[in-house]
PDB file of C-alpha atoms in Angstrom:
ATOM      1  CA  UNK A 440     -27.320 -51.533 -18.201  1.00 56.00           C
ATOM      2  CA  UNK A 441     -23.840 -52.956 -18.109  1.00 68.00           C
ATOM      3  CA  UNK A 442     -23.017 -56.596 -17.344  1.00 93.00           C
ATOM      4  CA  UNK A 443     -20.125 -55.482 -15.149  1.00 97.00           C
ATOM      5  CA  UNK A 444     -21.409 -54.140 -11.852  1.00 97.00           C
ATOM      6  CA  UNK A 445     -19.384 -51.738  -9.739  1.00 98.00           C
ATOM      7  CA  UNK A 446     -20.099 -50.539  -6.216  1.00 98.00           C
ATOM      8  CA  UNK A 447     -20.287 -47.978  -4.832  1.00 98.00           C
ATOM      9  CA  UNK A 448     -21.211 -45.526  -7.593  1.00 97.00           C
ATOM     10  CA  UNK A 449     -19.774 -42.617  -5.617  1.00 98.00           C
ATOM     11  CA  UNK A 450     -17.266 -42.525  -2.760  1.00 97.00           C
ATOM     12  CA  UNK A 451     -15.864 -39.649  -0.736  1.00 97.00           C
ATOM     13  CA  UNK A 452     -12.999 -40.505   1.561  1.00 95.00           C
ATOM     14  CA  UNK A 453     -10.419 -38.730   3.659  1.00 93.00           C
ATOM     15  CA  UNK A 454      -6.701 -39.269   3.261  1.00 93.00           C
ATOM     16  CA  UNK A 455      -6.530 -41.469   6.365  1.00 92.00           C
ATOM     17  CA  UNK A 456      -9.475 -43.695   5.471  1.00 92.00           C
ATOM     18  CA  UNK A 457      -9.465 -47.277   4.206  1.00 96.00           C
ATOM     19  CA  UNK A 458     -12.132 -48.189   1.669  1.00 97.00           C
ATOM     20  CA  UNK A 459     -12.717 -50.817  -1.016  1.00 98.00           C
ATOM     21  CA  UNK A 460     -14.167 -50.704  -4.502  1.00 98.00           C
ATOM     22  CA  UNK A 461     -15.981 -53.791  -5.732  1.00 98.00           C
ATOM     23  CA  UNK A 462     -16.595 -55.229  -9.178  1.00 98.00           C
ATOM     24  CA  UNK A 463     -18.590 -58.251 -10.291  1.00 98.00           C
ATOM     25  CA  UNK A 464     -19.187 -59.958 -13.631  1.00 97.00           C
ATOM     26  CA  UNK A 465     -21.086 -63.130 -14.474  1.00 92.00           C
ATOM     27  CA  UNK A 466     -20.135 -63.493 -18.132  1.00 95.00           C
ATOM     28  CA  UNK A 467     -17.562 -66.210 -17.434  1.00 95.00           C
ATOM     29  CA  UNK A 468     -14.754 -63.862 -18.399  1.00 96.00           C
ATOM     30  CA  UNK A 469     -11.297 -64.887 -17.187  1.00 95.00           C
ATOM     31  CA  UNK A 470      -9.548 -61.516 -17.416  1.00 95.00           C
ATOM     32  CA  UNK A 471     -10.471 -58.553 -15.218  1.00 97.00           C
ATOM     33  CA  UNK A 472      -9.056 -55.048 -15.175  1.00 97.00           C
ATOM     34  CA  UNK A 473      -8.873 -51.893 -13.099  1.00 98.00           C
ATOM     35  CA  UNK A 474      -8.582 -48.587 -14.916  1.00 98.00           C
ATOM     36  CA  UNK A 475      -8.358 -45.007 -13.663  1.00 98.00           C
ATOM     37  CA  UNK A 476      -9.899 -42.208 -15.701  1.00 98.00           C
ATOM     38  CA  UNK A 477      -9.414 -38.478 -15.203  1.00 96.00           C
ATOM     39  CA  UNK A 478     -11.779 -35.945 -16.754  1.00 94.00           C
ATOM     40  CA  UNK A 479     -11.472 -35.551 -20.535  1.00 91.00           C
ATOM     41  CA  UNK A 480      -8.818 -38.286 -20.725  1.00 95.00           C
ATOM     42  CA  UNK A 481      -8.862 -41.902 -21.869  1.00 96.00           C
ATOM     43  CA  UNK A 482      -8.786 -44.670 -19.248  1.00 97.00           C
ATOM     44  CA  UNK A 483      -5.345 -45.573 -17.847  1.00 96.00           C
ATOM     45  CA  UNK A 484      -4.630 -49.207 -17.054  1.00 96.00           C
ATOM     46  CA  UNK A 485      -3.781 -50.016 -13.440  1.00 97.00           C
ATOM     47  CA  UNK A 486      -4.010 -53.789 -12.985  1.00 96.00           C
ATOM     48  CA  UNK A 487      -4.894 -56.912 -14.950  1.00 95.00           C
ATOM     49  CA  UNK A 488      -5.914 -60.271 -13.507  1.00 96.00           C
ATOM     50  CA  UNK A 489      -5.861 -63.311 -15.721  1.00 95.00           C
ATOM     51  CA  UNK A 490      -7.364 -66.545 -14.383  1.00 95.00           C
ATOM     52  CA  UNK A 491      -7.440 -64.944 -10.914  1.00 96.00           C
ATOM     53  CA  UNK A 492      -3.720 -64.189 -10.897  1.00 96.00           C
ATOM     54  CA  UNK A 493      -2.212 -60.726 -11.116  1.00 96.00           C
ATOM     55  CA  UNK A 494      -0.829 -60.447 -14.606  1.00 93.00           C
ATOM     56  CA  UNK A 495      -0.003 -56.765 -14.957  1.00 91.00           C
ATOM     57  CA  UNK A 496       0.663 -54.005 -12.428  1.00 92.00           C
ATOM     58  CA  UNK A 497       1.306 -50.748 -14.257  1.00 91.00           C
ATOM     59  CA  UNK A 498       3.619 -49.384 -11.540  1.00 91.00           C
ATOM     60  CA  UNK A 499       0.667 -48.399  -9.398  1.00 95.00           C
ATOM     61  CA  UNK A 500       1.468 -46.959  -5.930  1.00 96.00           C
ATOM     62  CA  UNK A 501       1.028 -49.403  -3.070  1.00 96.00           C
ATOM     63  CA  UNK A 502      -1.810 -47.341  -1.593  1.00 97.00           C
ATOM     64  CA  UNK A 503      -3.895 -49.154  -4.237  1.00 98.00           C
ATOM     65  CA  UNK A 504      -4.142 -52.897  -3.569  1.00 98.00           C
ATOM     66  CA  UNK A 505      -6.090 -55.188  -5.904  1.00 98.00           C
ATOM     67  CA  UNK A 506      -7.636 -58.488  -4.966  1.00 98.00           C
ATOM     68  CA  UNK A 507      -9.362 -61.167  -7.028  1.00 97.00           C
ATOM     69  CA  UNK A 508     -11.253 -63.487  -4.631  1.00 96.00           C
ATOM     70  CA  UNK A 509     -12.706 -65.588  -7.456  1.00 94.00           C
ATOM     71  CA  UNK A 510     -13.293 -65.510 -11.195  1.00 92.00           C
ATOM     72  CA  UNK A 511     -16.345 -63.240 -10.872  1.00 96.00           C
ATOM     73  CA  UNK A 512     -15.119 -60.692  -8.344  1.00 98.00           C
ATOM     74  CA  UNK A 513     -12.474 -58.009  -8.326  1.00 98.00           C
ATOM     75  CA  UNK A 514     -11.752 -55.604  -5.488  1.00 98.00           C
ATOM     76  CA  UNK A 515      -9.563 -52.534  -5.185  1.00 98.00           C
ATOM     77  CA  UNK A 516      -8.510 -51.691  -1.640  1.00 98.00           C
ATOM     78  CA  UNK A 517      -7.663 -48.047  -0.985  1.00 97.00           C
ATOM     79  CA  UNK A 518      -5.557 -46.699   1.860  1.00 96.00           C
ATOM     80  CA  UNK A 519      -3.919 -43.342   2.550  1.00 95.00           C
ATOM     81  CA  UNK A 520      -4.951 -41.862  -0.775  1.00 96.00           C
ATOM     82  CA  UNK A 521      -4.040 -38.389  -1.971  1.00 96.00           C
ATOM     83  CA  UNK A 522      -6.390 -35.747  -3.418  1.00 96.00           C
ATOM     84  CA  UNK A 523      -4.818 -36.306  -6.857  1.00 97.00           C
ATOM     85  CA  UNK A 524      -6.154 -39.876  -6.728  1.00 97.00           C
ATOM     86  CA  UNK A 525      -9.655 -38.476  -7.192  1.00 98.00           C
ATOM     87  CA  UNK A 526     -10.937 -39.942 -10.459  1.00 98.00           C
ATOM     88  CA  UNK A 527     -13.391 -42.375 -12.021  1.00 98.00           C
ATOM     89  CA  UNK A 528     -12.270 -45.952 -11.325  1.00 98.00           C
ATOM     90  CA  UNK A 529     -13.435 -48.378 -13.970  1.00 98.00           C
ATOM     91  CA  UNK A 530     -13.557 -52.140 -13.822  1.00 98.00           C
ATOM     92  CA  UNK A 531     -13.623 -54.200 -17.009  1.00 97.00           C
ATOM     93  CA  UNK A 532     -13.610 -57.822 -18.020  1.00 97.00           C
ATOM     94  CA  UNK A 533     -12.838 -59.782 -21.181  1.00 95.00           C
ATOM     95  CA  UNK A 534     -12.999 -63.414 -22.222  1.00 94.00           C
ATOM     96  CA  UNK A 535      -9.248 -63.669 -21.873  1.00 89.00           C
ATOM     97  CA  UNK A 536      -6.184 -61.443 -21.865  1.00 85.00           C
ATOM     98  CA  UNK A 537      -5.998 -61.322 -25.643  1.00 83.00           C
ATOM     99  CA  UNK A 538      -7.714 -59.676 -28.584  1.00 79.00           C
ATOM    100  CA  UNK A 539     -11.198 -59.772 -27.142  1.00 87.00           C
ATOM    101  CA  UNK A 540     -13.247 -56.697 -26.342  1.00 93.00           C
ATOM    102  CA  UNK A 541     -13.311 -55.302 -22.828  1.00 95.00           C
ATOM    103  CA  UNK A 542     -16.681 -54.837 -21.169  1.00 96.00           C
ATOM    104  CA  UNK A 543     -16.706 -51.947 -18.721  1.00 97.00           C
ATOM    105  CA  UNK A 544     -18.744 -51.143 -15.660  1.00 97.00           C
ATOM    106  CA  UNK A 545     -20.015 -47.624 -15.070  1.00 97.00           C
ATOM    107  CA  UNK A 546     -17.278 -46.899 -12.577  1.00 98.00           C
ATOM    108  CA  UNK A 547     -16.915 -45.530  -9.068  1.00 98.00           C
ATOM    109  CA  UNK A 548     -16.513 -41.774  -8.855  1.00 98.00           C
ATOM    110  CA  UNK A 549     -13.922 -41.322  -6.092  1.00 98.00           C
ATOM    111  CA  UNK A 550     -13.243 -38.034  -4.333  1.00 97.00           C
ATOM    112  CA  UNK A 551     -10.379 -37.848  -1.851  1.00 97.00           C
ATOM    113  CA  UNK A 552     -10.611 -34.927   0.575  1.00 95.00           C
TER     114      UNK A 552
ATOM    115  CA  UNK B 998      -1.036 -20.961 -18.669  1.00 37.00           C
ATOM    116  CA  UNK B 999      -2.280 -22.929 -21.586  1.00 39.00           C
ATOM    117  CA  UNK B1000      -4.849 -25.613 -20.777  1.00 37.00           C
ATOM    118  CA  UNK B1001      -3.128 -28.323 -22.797  1.00 41.00           C
ATOM    119  CA  UNK B1002      -5.089 -31.565 -22.765  1.00 46.00           C
ATOM    120  CA  UNK B1003      -8.151 -30.141 -21.014  1.00 52.00           C
ATOM    121  CA  UNK B1004     -10.188 -29.808 -24.192  1.00 68.00           C
ATOM    122  CA  UNK B1005     -11.213 -32.849 -26.190  1.00 82.00           C
ATOM    123  CA  UNK B1006     -11.294 -32.598 -29.976  1.00 92.00           C
ATOM    124  CA  UNK B1007     -14.922 -31.966 -30.855  1.00 95.00           C
ATOM    125  CA  UNK B1008     -17.046 -32.848 -33.849  1.00 96.00           C
ATOM    126  CA  UNK B1009     -20.426 -31.143 -34.313  1.00 96.00           C
ATOM    127  CA  UNK B1010     -22.868 -32.838 -36.651  1.00 96.00           C
ATOM    128  CA  UNK B1011     -26.409 -32.047 -37.704  1.00 97.00           C
ATOM    129  CA  UNK B1012     -28.970 -34.605 -36.575  1.00 96.00           C
ATOM    130  CA  UNK B1013     -29.643 -37.015 -39.425  1.00 96.00           C
ATOM    131  CA  UNK B1014     -26.277 -36.451 -41.108  1.00 96.00           C
ATOM    132  CA  UNK B1015     -23.472 -39.006 -41.144  1.00 97.00           C
ATOM    133  CA  UNK B1016     -20.579 -38.638 -38.692  1.00 96.00           C
ATOM    134  CA  UNK B1017     -16.986 -39.618 -39.348  1.00 97.00           C
ATOM    135  CA  UNK B1018     -14.585 -39.825 -36.448  1.00 97.00           C
ATOM    136  CA  UNK B1019     -10.925 -40.334 -37.292  1.00 96.00           C
ATOM    137  CA  UNK B1020      -8.063 -41.872 -35.396  1.00 95.00           C
ATOM    138  CA  UNK B1021      -4.372 -42.288 -36.186  1.00 94.00           C
ATOM    139  CA  UNK B1022      -2.557 -45.174 -34.576  1.00 91.00           C
ATOM    140  CA  UNK B1023       1.125 -45.503 -33.953  1.00 85.00           C
ATOM    141  CA  UNK B1024       2.173 -49.164 -33.953  1.00 89.00           C
ATOM    142  CA  UNK B1025       2.411 -50.982 -37.279  1.00 90.00           C
ATOM    143  CA  UNK B1026       2.401 -54.270 -35.324  1.00 90.00           C
ATOM    144  CA  UNK B1027      -1.073 -53.580 -33.912  1.00 92.00           C
ATOM    145  CA  UNK B1028      -3.452 -56.294 -35.052  1.00 92.00           C
ATOM    146  CA  UNK B1029      -6.722 -55.421 -33.319  1.00 93.00           C
ATOM    147  CA  UNK B1030      -8.622 -52.153 -33.165  1.00 95.00           C
ATOM    148  CA  UNK B1031     -11.699 -51.195 -31.237  1.00 96.00           C
ATOM    149  CA  UNK B1032     -14.060 -48.258 -30.847  1.00 97.00           C
ATOM    150  CA  UNK B1033     -15.728 -47.308 -27.585  1.00 98.00           C
ATOM    151  CA  UNK B1034     -18.500 -44.816 -26.844  1.00 98.00           C
ATOM    152  CA  UNK B1035     -18.549 -43.125 -23.453  1.00 98.00           C
ATOM    153  CA  UNK B1036     -21.613 -41.184 -22.390  1.00 97.00           C
ATOM    154  CA  UNK B1037     -21.497 -38.771 -19.501  1.00 94.00           C
ATOM    155  CA  UNK B1038     -21.480 -40.576 -16.158  1.00 92.00           C
ATOM    156  CA  UNK B1039     -21.002 -44.013 -17.709  1.00 95.00           C
ATOM    157  CA  UNK B1040     -18.194 -46.401 -18.522  1.00 97.00           C
ATOM    158  CA  UNK B1041     -16.928 -46.950 -22.068  1.00 97.00           C
ATOM    159  CA  UNK B1042     -19.299 -49.036 -24.145  1.00 97.00           C
ATOM    160  CA  UNK B1043     -18.018 -51.348 -26.902  1.00 96.00           C
ATOM    161  CA  UNK B1044     -19.232 -50.285 -30.367  1.00 97.00           C
ATOM    162  CA  UNK B1045     -17.309 -52.262 -32.959  1.00 97.00           C
ATOM    163  CA  UNK B1046     -13.930 -53.883 -33.504  1.00 96.00           C
ATOM    164  CA  UNK B1047     -11.798 -54.900 -36.470  1.00 97.00           C
ATOM    165  CA  UNK B1048      -8.799 -57.128 -36.923  1.00 95.00           C
ATOM    166  CA  UNK B1049      -5.838 -56.250 -39.095  1.00 95.00           C
ATOM    167  CA  UNK B1050      -6.730 -58.833 -41.757  1.00 96.00           C
ATOM    168  CA  UNK B1051      -9.786 -56.750 -42.662  1.00 97.00           C
ATOM    169  CA  UNK B1052     -10.168 -53.188 -43.936  1.00 97.00           C
ATOM    170  CA  UNK B1053     -13.878 -52.666 -43.333  1.00 98.00           C
ATOM    171  CA  UNK B1054     -16.457 -53.944 -40.912  1.00 98.00           C
ATOM    172  CA  UNK B1055     -20.086 -52.947 -40.542  1.00 97.00           C
ATOM    173  CA  UNK B1056     -22.436 -53.013 -37.614  1.00 95.00           C
ATOM    174  CA  UNK B1057     -25.804 -51.497 -36.975  1.00 93.00           C
ATOM    175  CA  UNK B1058     -25.508 -47.901 -38.276  1.00 96.00           C
ATOM    176  CA  UNK B1059     -21.737 -47.995 -37.736  1.00 98.00           C
ATOM    177  CA  UNK B1060     -18.849 -48.829 -40.034  1.00 98.00           C
ATOM    178  CA  UNK B1061     -15.180 -49.055 -39.136  1.00 98.00           C
ATOM    179  CA  UNK B1062     -12.538 -48.555 -41.810  1.00 98.00           C
ATOM    180  CA  UNK B1063      -8.902 -49.543 -41.360  1.00 97.00           C
ATOM    181  CA  UNK B1064      -6.105 -48.235 -43.577  1.00 96.00           C
ATOM    182  CA  UNK B1065      -2.930 -49.997 -42.538  1.00 94.00           C
ATOM    183  CA  UNK B1066      -0.821 -48.186 -45.123  1.00 94.00           C
ATOM    184  CA  UNK B1067      -1.255 -44.846 -43.383  1.00 94.00           C
ATOM    185  CA  UNK B1068      -2.145 -46.284 -39.946  1.00 95.00           C
ATOM    186  CA  UNK B1069      -5.567 -44.714 -39.908  1.00 95.00           C
ATOM    187  CA  UNK B1070      -8.829 -45.868 -38.412  1.00 96.00           C
ATOM    188  CA  UNK B1071     -12.231 -44.260 -38.811  1.00 97.00           C
ATOM    189  CA  UNK B1072     -15.698 -44.730 -37.369  1.00 98.00           C
ATOM    190  CA  UNK B1073     -18.675 -43.794 -39.500  1.00 98.00           C
ATOM    191  CA  UNK B1074     -22.069 -43.349 -37.876  1.00 98.00           C
ATOM    192  CA  UNK B1075     -25.014 -43.211 -40.267  1.00 97.00           C
ATOM    193  CA  UNK B1076     -28.018 -40.929 -39.680  1.00 97.00           C
ATOM    194  CA  UNK B1077     -26.659 -39.492 -36.442  1.00 97.00           C
ATOM    195  CA  UNK B1078     -29.163 -39.277 -33.589  1.00 96.00           C
ATOM    196  CA  UNK B1079     -29.181 -37.286 -30.329  1.00 96.00           C
ATOM    197  CA  UNK B1080     -28.353 -40.503 -28.450  1.00 96.00           C
ATOM    198  CA  UNK B1081     -25.054 -40.658 -30.321  1.00 97.00           C
ATOM    199  CA  UNK B1082     -23.768 -37.686 -28.319  1.00 97.00           C
ATOM    200  CA  UNK B1083     -20.767 -38.996 -26.389  1.00 97.00           C
ATOM    201  CA  UNK B1084     -16.995 -39.178 -26.344  1.00 97.00           C
ATOM    202  CA  UNK B1085     -15.643 -41.766 -28.776  1.00 98.00           C
ATOM    203  CA  UNK B1086     -12.316 -43.500 -28.142  1.00 97.00           C
ATOM    204  CA  UNK B1087     -10.332 -45.617 -30.545  1.00 96.00           C
ATOM    205  CA  UNK B1088      -7.899 -48.167 -29.124  1.00 95.00           C
ATOM    206  CA  UNK B1089      -5.274 -50.475 -30.597  1.00 94.00           C
ATOM    207  CA  UNK B1090      -3.880 -53.736 -29.363  1.00 90.00           C
ATOM    208  CA  UNK B1091      -0.725 -55.613 -30.270  1.00 85.00           C
ATOM    209  CA  UNK B1092       1.429 -58.506 -29.077  1.00 81.00           C
ATOM    210  CA  UNK B1093       4.111 -55.857 -28.337  1.00 81.00           C
ATOM    211  CA  UNK B1094       1.917 -54.356 -25.626  1.00 79.00           C
ATOM    212  CA  UNK B1095       1.066 -57.710 -24.054  1.00 76.00           C
ATOM    213  CA  UNK B1096      -2.411 -57.243 -25.548  1.00 74.00           C
ATOM    214  CA  UNK B1097      -3.138 -54.198 -23.432  1.00 85.00           C
ATOM    215  CA  UNK B1098      -5.161 -51.521 -25.165  1.00 91.00           C
ATOM    216  CA  UNK B1099      -3.451 -48.301 -26.218  1.00 92.00           C
ATOM    217  CA  UNK B1100      -6.111 -45.603 -26.245  1.00 94.00           C
ATOM    218  CA  UNK B1101      -6.521 -42.562 -28.438  1.00 94.00           C
ATOM    219  CA  UNK B1102      -7.266 -39.174 -26.886  1.00 94.00           C
ATOM    220  CA  UNK B1103     -10.990 -39.289 -27.651  1.00 96.00           C
ATOM    221  CA  UNK B1104     -13.358 -37.180 -29.752  1.00 97.00           C
ATOM    222  CA  UNK B1105     -16.467 -35.524 -28.379  1.00 97.00           C
ATOM    223  CA  UNK B1106     -19.427 -35.835 -30.758  1.00 97.00           C
ATOM    224  CA  UNK B1107     -22.074 -33.131 -30.450  1.00 96.00           C
ATOM    225  CA  UNK B1108     -25.376 -33.462 -32.283  1.00 95.00           C
ATOM    226  CA  UNK B1109     -27.031 -30.245 -33.428  1.00 93.00           C
ATOM    227  CA  UNK B1110     -30.842 -30.373 -33.615  1.00 88.00           C
TER     228      UNK B1110
END
């Protein structure tokens, strides 16, 4: 079992829907990440939060909106997605935004219809 | 057309043999390297890391070797077991990249009984 918990495990949504992905960690980590992973590819960084502030946005389209309500929680709000956004969305955390290992959740498998 | 990028490099190893997974990195300023294991349906799992001031680090059944001269990283798994079947990713980190991981393409390890 992973110490980073993601919900839901699977999500199917239409292009007009609004949904949210949730991530939680209780390791006291101060950096949290959203990654997108397509089949047979490495994870691609989307966003980084450091001490609850958005530190990095890798030019992600505005239909993806991150939120960090507190140091343990990270959300990703989805709106008006496209079928090509279907992927595994991974949350990760690390002690800080530095040379410390990332701990990943098991992801949300998102299908956009 | 050609399915470029749809097939991961694959390594097939007999159960009980040692596995060696190789990775070339690109940035001579990278100072931190990490190996992840990703099983089907799960997020990447941290295996072992190494900093640039070392050339070898050992864990339980795993060893990471770093050759900075030729920018090469390898992961050795001793006495490979069926549970080692997964995709293995190397990643590098440097101050140049604001400490965001740069991932290798991944290698799929298959264990033959």
